């Protein structure tokens, strides 16, 4: 210490200037490194709160759930005595009366996830898009973050629909010169491609729906799970032998008469992005194989969806409330709500063009 | 700061000191950056409590393609059970006989190649229950799957020797029980399970089932119970109003639940889930117990009260029906309703053993056995 005080006075000034600069730079580097770490930790913290890496929900809650008051669930009183509400592999079958929207919304709020909705408005099917989006704004995942992915060959014709906060429309241009069967089949390929390219980064769940429909009642977070399918409204009461599975063994979509849980509708399926990517990729590949063998499954992508969901059982199944055709099927008492219904149209007019 | 400047300005060795400082700073930055990239906090295993799947299961699903199986078609217009609730309001299945197909579930599970840990505390006098517990577990618990029995005990030398089936093993974890009262031993379990979750469970098993030891298995208990987080309906309360549940009602306790809240009354003797979820649960309960202790209050049903508080605010992704934990003693007191109970409860899977009070005479520590 004593030796240090005997530095010559002349050198003191330039040394001190360099030293001050040097120290400041050092301090800055150190602090930014530490700050980087603090920032990193808080990002971890927010990941733990559920923002997280897309494709994987982190359920570790940094936000504590709040007190809720609601009717007590009664163990000795089934919520529905007329329908199956649980599959043999313990996936819930979602019917009105089985769930409490408030409790589910509260759970979901804590995860802070985003839902992507894919819809194909190609060629004349564009005419359905406006009503679809308008009714979605009223009934679909209200209060949660939503991105509508509109696949279309006519981006300029996409109608402007006023959107609630936290919701947006992304228009994805795709080729259009295809028949409706080809459009239907190509959906799998396109969803698979875009899942990899962007959906994985942008949303947590994907919901894939037909466009020629409208929402008329609540469709909320009760549907969300890693992988879900919807019971086709035309077959929920039928024996499996009557399901319109692909029955030719040469097809990749083939299902024998003694197999099959349900007949799922091609117009409403979804799950986590990772699972939807897996499903759409598998279906697309199966369709390519069929095509190479000069085959096309009887109900196109729906046939392949059914094969896939037989082998990879869904973690939730939506009741036909979630995909209905009032014109063809009326309103039977077992349907307490009709949530997502076909828009009446000249079937051949649209599909023939 | 100013003094430091003076000292540095005065030295003739300022150059080498500068280099030293720069090096130190760079090292600090490097380690900070490294700890950001590779955080040592709890393994970020996602838990999707919406449906009974964790990310580990999630990844497993991707490769699970079931082989051809023949079974009766599920009937959409025919409920599996008409007498009981089989799904909670947050869409968690309630596991009753008749609701599931064991073959499908086993097939799904075996393709994932997962391991189940079963924790049991065999401390002081409770050692007498261990042999029957393990023998019956060998017969009925997760048969055909990989199982590790974690036996927490203060007397490892007394753990009975048993022939264990292939793919299953016993691991003895010696712990010190510094408590004499069974209530404290019961609550200590939360701390011990949470510690071991961090120390080893997360590396060795995918699921944890935490059970009382004074029980025996009497029927199939399989993979149908497994999910991110599950609790079991207490057999004494499943038919009652929430106002009659024996929750902790004193607001001073961390386990407090007001009369207008509560889904079910869960029993402390059987709960579980994925390792991350069980860790969170046991850690939270342990911390709550500590807070209560500091405030000189003990929840009315000890760890069970805290478990109920936790599961109210972190809803389980599966709920086990009272089939999974049956107490004939309690039911003996309810003669009028016996007929209803026996119809509803089709199978009794885990039965609490009757305590022989004469055992007290030769119990070493003099601690009482828990009465239901």
Short mmCIF file of C-alpha atoms in Angstrom, two decimals, chain A residues 1 4-5 7-8 12 15-16 18-20 22-23 26-27 29-30 33-34 36-37 39-41 43-44 48 55-61 64-90 92 94-95 98-100 103-104 107 111 205 222 224-227 231 236-240 243 256 258-262 272 274-275 278 310-313 315-316 334, chain B residues 1 4-5 7-12 14 17-19 21-22 25 28-29 32-33 35-36 39 41-53 55 58-59 61-66 68-91 93-96 99-101 104-105 108 224 233 238-242 245 258 260-264 277 280 312-315 318 344:
data_model
loop_
_atom_site.label_atom_id
_atom_site.label_comp_id
_atom_site.label_asym_id
_atom_site.label_seq_id
_atom_site.Cartn_x
_atom_site.Cartn_y
_atom_site.Cartn_z
CA UNK A 1 0.00 0.00 0.00
CA UNK A 4 1.51 2.64 -4.30
CA UNK A 5 1.30 6.17 -2.95
CA UNK A 7 3.76 7.21 -7.99
CA UNK A 8 5.12 10.23 -9.83
CA UNK A 12 -1.16 10.36 -12.69
CA UNK A 15 -3.09 6.97 -16.25
CA UNK A 16 -6.26 7.94 -14.41
CA UNK A 18 -7.23 5.51 -19.21
CA UNK A 19 -8.05 3.72 -16.03
CA UNK A 20 -11.41 5.39 -15.61
CA UNK A 22 -11.12 1.03 -18.72
CA UNK A 23 -13.04 0.57 -15.47
CA UNK A 26 -15.30 -3.30 -17.61
CA UNK A 27 -18.21 -2.41 -15.38
CA UNK A 29 -19.43 -5.53 -19.67
CA UNK A 30 -19.92 -7.16 -16.30
CA UNK A 33 -23.47 -9.98 -18.62
CA UNK A 34 -25.27 -10.12 -15.29
CA UNK A 36 -28.28 -10.83 -19.50
CA UNK A 37 -28.52 -13.54 -16.91
CA UNK A 39 -33.13 -11.25 -18.19
CA UNK A 40 -32.57 -14.89 -18.96
CA UNK A 41 -33.92 -15.93 -15.60
CA UNK A 43 -37.53 -15.32 -19.40
CA UNK A 44 -37.29 -18.70 -17.76
CA UNK A 48 -42.61 -21.30 -16.43
CA UNK A 55 -45.43 -26.50 -29.34
CA UNK A 56 -44.89 -27.35 -25.70
CA UNK A 57 -47.05 -25.98 -22.98
CA UNK A 58 -45.34 -25.37 -19.71
CA UNK A 59 -47.84 -25.93 -17.00
CA UNK A 60 -45.58 -24.75 -14.22
CA UNK A 61 -47.61 -21.86 -13.00
CA UNK A 64 -51.56 -18.60 -8.77
CA UNK A 65 -55.14 -19.57 -9.61
CA UNK A 66 -57.77 -17.45 -7.96
CA UNK A 67 -60.70 -18.44 -5.80
CA UNK A 68 -63.75 -19.58 -7.74
CA UNK A 69 -67.26 -20.29 -6.61
CA UNK A 70 -69.39 -22.79 -8.54
CA UNK A 71 -71.75 -25.69 -7.96
CA UNK A 72 -70.19 -28.74 -6.40
CA UNK A 73 -69.60 -31.72 -8.73
CA UNK A 74 -71.70 -34.61 -7.43
CA UNK A 75 -69.96 -37.96 -7.47
CA UNK A 76 -73.24 -39.89 -7.39
CA UNK A 77 -74.87 -37.87 -10.15
CA UNK A 78 -73.60 -38.38 -13.67
CA UNK A 79 -73.57 -35.20 -15.73
CA UNK A 80 -75.09 -37.00 -18.72
CA UNK A 81 -77.03 -40.26 -18.47
CA UNK A 82 -77.84 -40.50 -22.16
CA UNK A 83 -74.42 -40.45 -23.80
CA UNK A 84 -70.90 -41.77 -23.43
CA UNK A 85 -68.69 -39.08 -21.91
CA UNK A 86 -65.45 -41.03 -21.67
CA UNK A 87 -63.82 -43.29 -24.25
CA UNK A 88 -62.42 -46.71 -23.24
CA UNK A 89 -58.96 -45.14 -23.29
CA UNK A 90 -60.15 -42.45 -20.88
CA UNK A 92 -63.30 -37.25 -22.46
CA UNK A 94 -67.09 -33.41 -24.88
CA UNK A 95 -70.85 -32.85 -24.57
CA UNK A 98 -69.80 -32.32 -18.95
CA UNK A 99 -67.68 -29.23 -18.39
CA UNK A 100 -67.59 -25.96 -16.51
CA UNK A 103 -63.06 -23.46 -14.46
CA UNK A 104 -61.54 -24.36 -17.82
CA UNK A 107 -56.95 -23.00 -16.11
CA UNK A 111 -51.20 -21.07 -19.47
CA UNK A 205 -52.77 -25.35 -30.54
CA UNK A 222 -62.91 -27.42 -23.57
CA UNK A 224 -58.20 -28.36 -26.54
CA UNK A 225 -55.89 -31.27 -25.87
CA UNK A 226 -52.86 -32.80 -27.58
CA UNK A 227 -54.99 -34.55 -30.19
CA UNK A 231 -67.71 -37.46 -34.07
CA UNK A 236 -72.43 -41.40 -34.05
CA UNK A 237 -75.23 -43.89 -33.51
CA UNK A 238 -74.14 -46.42 -36.12
CA UNK A 239 -72.41 -49.77 -35.78
CA UNK A 240 -68.77 -49.82 -36.87
CA UNK A 243 -68.91 -46.59 -40.86
CA UNK A 256 -61.34 -53.87 -41.50
CA UNK A 258 -64.08 -55.62 -37.01
CA UNK A 259 -62.05 -52.57 -36.09
CA UNK A 260 -62.87 -48.94 -35.41
CA UNK A 261 -63.88 -46.86 -32.42
CA UNK A 262 -65.75 -43.97 -34.02
CA UNK A 272 -51.08 -29.26 -30.18
CA UNK A 274 -46.58 -30.98 -32.67
CA UNK A 275 -49.39 -33.53 -32.81
CA UNK A 278 -47.49 -35.53 -36.98
CA UNK A 310 -57.59 -45.47 -34.87
CA UNK A 311 -53.86 -46.07 -34.52
CA UNK A 312 -53.17 -42.94 -32.49
CA UNK A 313 -56.18 -42.52 -30.28
CA UNK A 315 -56.93 -37.50 -26.16
CA UNK A 316 -60.32 -35.80 -26.48
CA UNK A 334 -79.47 -35.67 -27.40
CA UNK B 1 -14.91 3.88 -5.92
CA UNK B 4 -9.98 2.65 -5.91
CA UNK B 5 -9.33 5.11 -8.71
CA UNK B 7 -4.94 3.61 -5.89
CA UNK B 8 -5.00 2.49 -9.46
CA UNK B 9 -3.90 5.89 -10.75
CA UNK B 10 -0.95 5.86 -8.42
CA UNK B 11 0.41 2.51 -9.38
CA UNK B 12 3.03 1.90 -11.96
CA UNK B 14 -1.64 -0.24 -13.90
CA UNK B 17 -3.86 -4.73 -13.28
CA UNK B 18 -6.04 -3.66 -16.16
CA UNK B 19 -5.43 -6.96 -17.85
CA UNK B 21 -9.54 -6.82 -14.32
CA UNK B 22 -10.46 -7.48 -17.92
CA UNK B 25 -14.78 -9.41 -16.05
CA UNK B 28 -17.80 -13.36 -14.93
CA UNK B 29 -19.60 -12.67 -18.18
CA UNK B 32 -23.27 -15.69 -16.40
CA UNK B 33 -23.92 -16.48 -20.02
CA UNK B 35 -25.78 -20.31 -16.56
CA UNK B 36 -28.35 -18.63 -18.75
CA UNK B 39 -30.08 -23.30 -16.23
CA UNK B 41 -33.29 -24.97 -12.15
CA UNK B 42 -35.77 -27.76 -12.18
CA UNK B 43 -35.85 -29.67 -15.42
CA UNK B 44 -38.43 -27.81 -17.49
CA UNK B 45 -40.69 -30.74 -18.14
CA UNK B 46 -43.90 -29.35 -19.40
CA UNK B 47 -47.01 -30.53 -17.81
CA UNK B 48 -50.21 -30.26 -19.70
CA UNK B 49 -52.67 -30.45 -16.98
CA UNK B 50 -55.49 -30.03 -19.42
CA UNK B 51 -55.35 -33.65 -20.35
CA UNK B 52 -53.47 -36.32 -18.58
CA UNK B 53 -50.21 -35.83 -20.39
CA UNK B 55 -44.35 -33.54 -22.33
CA UNK B 58 -46.42 -36.11 -25.25
CA UNK B 59 -43.21 -37.14 -26.91
CA UNK B 61 -47.38 -40.30 -28.09
CA UNK B 62 -45.60 -39.34 -31.24
CA UNK B 63 -44.16 -42.79 -31.64
CA UNK B 64 -47.14 -44.70 -30.26
CA UNK B 65 -48.85 -46.53 -33.06
CA UNK B 66 -51.14 -49.20 -31.75
CA UNK B 68 -54.41 -54.18 -34.47
CA UNK B 69 -56.68 -54.90 -31.51
CA UNK B 70 -60.09 -56.47 -31.30
CA UNK B 71 -62.61 -55.25 -28.76
CA UNK B 72 -66.25 -54.23 -28.59
CA UNK B 73 -67.16 -50.96 -30.19
CA UNK B 74 -67.70 -48.08 -27.72
CA UNK B 75 -71.35 -46.99 -27.92
CA UNK B 76 -71.83 -43.24 -28.14
CA UNK B 77 -75.44 -43.41 -26.96
CA UNK B 78 -74.75 -45.75 -24.05
CA UNK B 79 -72.91 -44.36 -21.07
CA UNK B 80 -70.41 -46.70 -19.42
CA UNK B 81 -71.80 -45.88 -15.96
CA UNK B 82 -75.22 -44.38 -15.23
CA UNK B 83 -74.86 -44.19 -11.49
CA UNK B 84 -71.73 -42.16 -11.02
CA UNK B 85 -69.90 -39.13 -12.35
CA UNK B 86 -67.08 -40.30 -14.62
CA UNK B 87 -65.62 -36.97 -15.67
CA UNK B 88 -64.98 -33.86 -13.59
CA UNK B 89 -66.14 -30.36 -14.64
CA UNK B 90 -62.62 -29.69 -15.83
CA UNK B 91 -62.75 -32.83 -18.00
CA UNK B 93 -61.66 -38.70 -16.00
CA UNK B 94 -62.88 -40.23 -12.74
CA UNK B 95 -61.70 -43.82 -12.81
CA UNK B 96 -64.47 -46.29 -12.09
CA UNK B 99 -65.06 -46.88 -17.83
CA UNK B 100 -61.83 -48.17 -19.32
CA UNK B 101 -60.41 -50.94 -21.45
CA UNK B 104 -55.95 -50.59 -24.91
CA UNK B 105 -54.39 -48.68 -22.04
CA UNK B 108 -50.60 -47.52 -25.22
CA UNK B 224 -55.48 -46.34 -15.94
CA UNK B 233 -61.75 -39.79 -3.59
CA UNK B 238 -67.68 -39.00 -1.78
CA UNK B 239 -71.44 -38.79 -1.38
CA UNK B 240 -71.51 -35.72 0.83
CA UNK B 241 -71.92 -32.00 0.35
CA UNK B 242 -68.79 -29.91 0.34
CA UNK B 245 -65.97 -32.27 3.94
CA UNK B 258 -64.03 -21.96 2.93
CA UNK B 260 -68.41 -22.54 -0.42
CA UNK B 261 -65.36 -24.01 -2.12
CA UNK B 262 -64.17 -27.52 -2.79
CA UNK B 263 -64.65 -30.11 -5.51
CA UNK B 264 -64.00 -33.38 -3.70
CA UNK B 277 -46.05 -32.56 -10.72
CA UNK B 280 -44.56 -29.37 -7.07
CA UNK B 312 -58.42 -27.50 -5.19
CA UNK B 313 -56.19 -24.91 -6.79
CA UNK B 314 -54.22 -27.27 -9.01
CA UNK B 315 -56.89 -29.55 -10.29
CA UNK B 318 -57.38 -37.77 -13.19
CA UNK B 344 -71.72 -48.47 -6.53
#
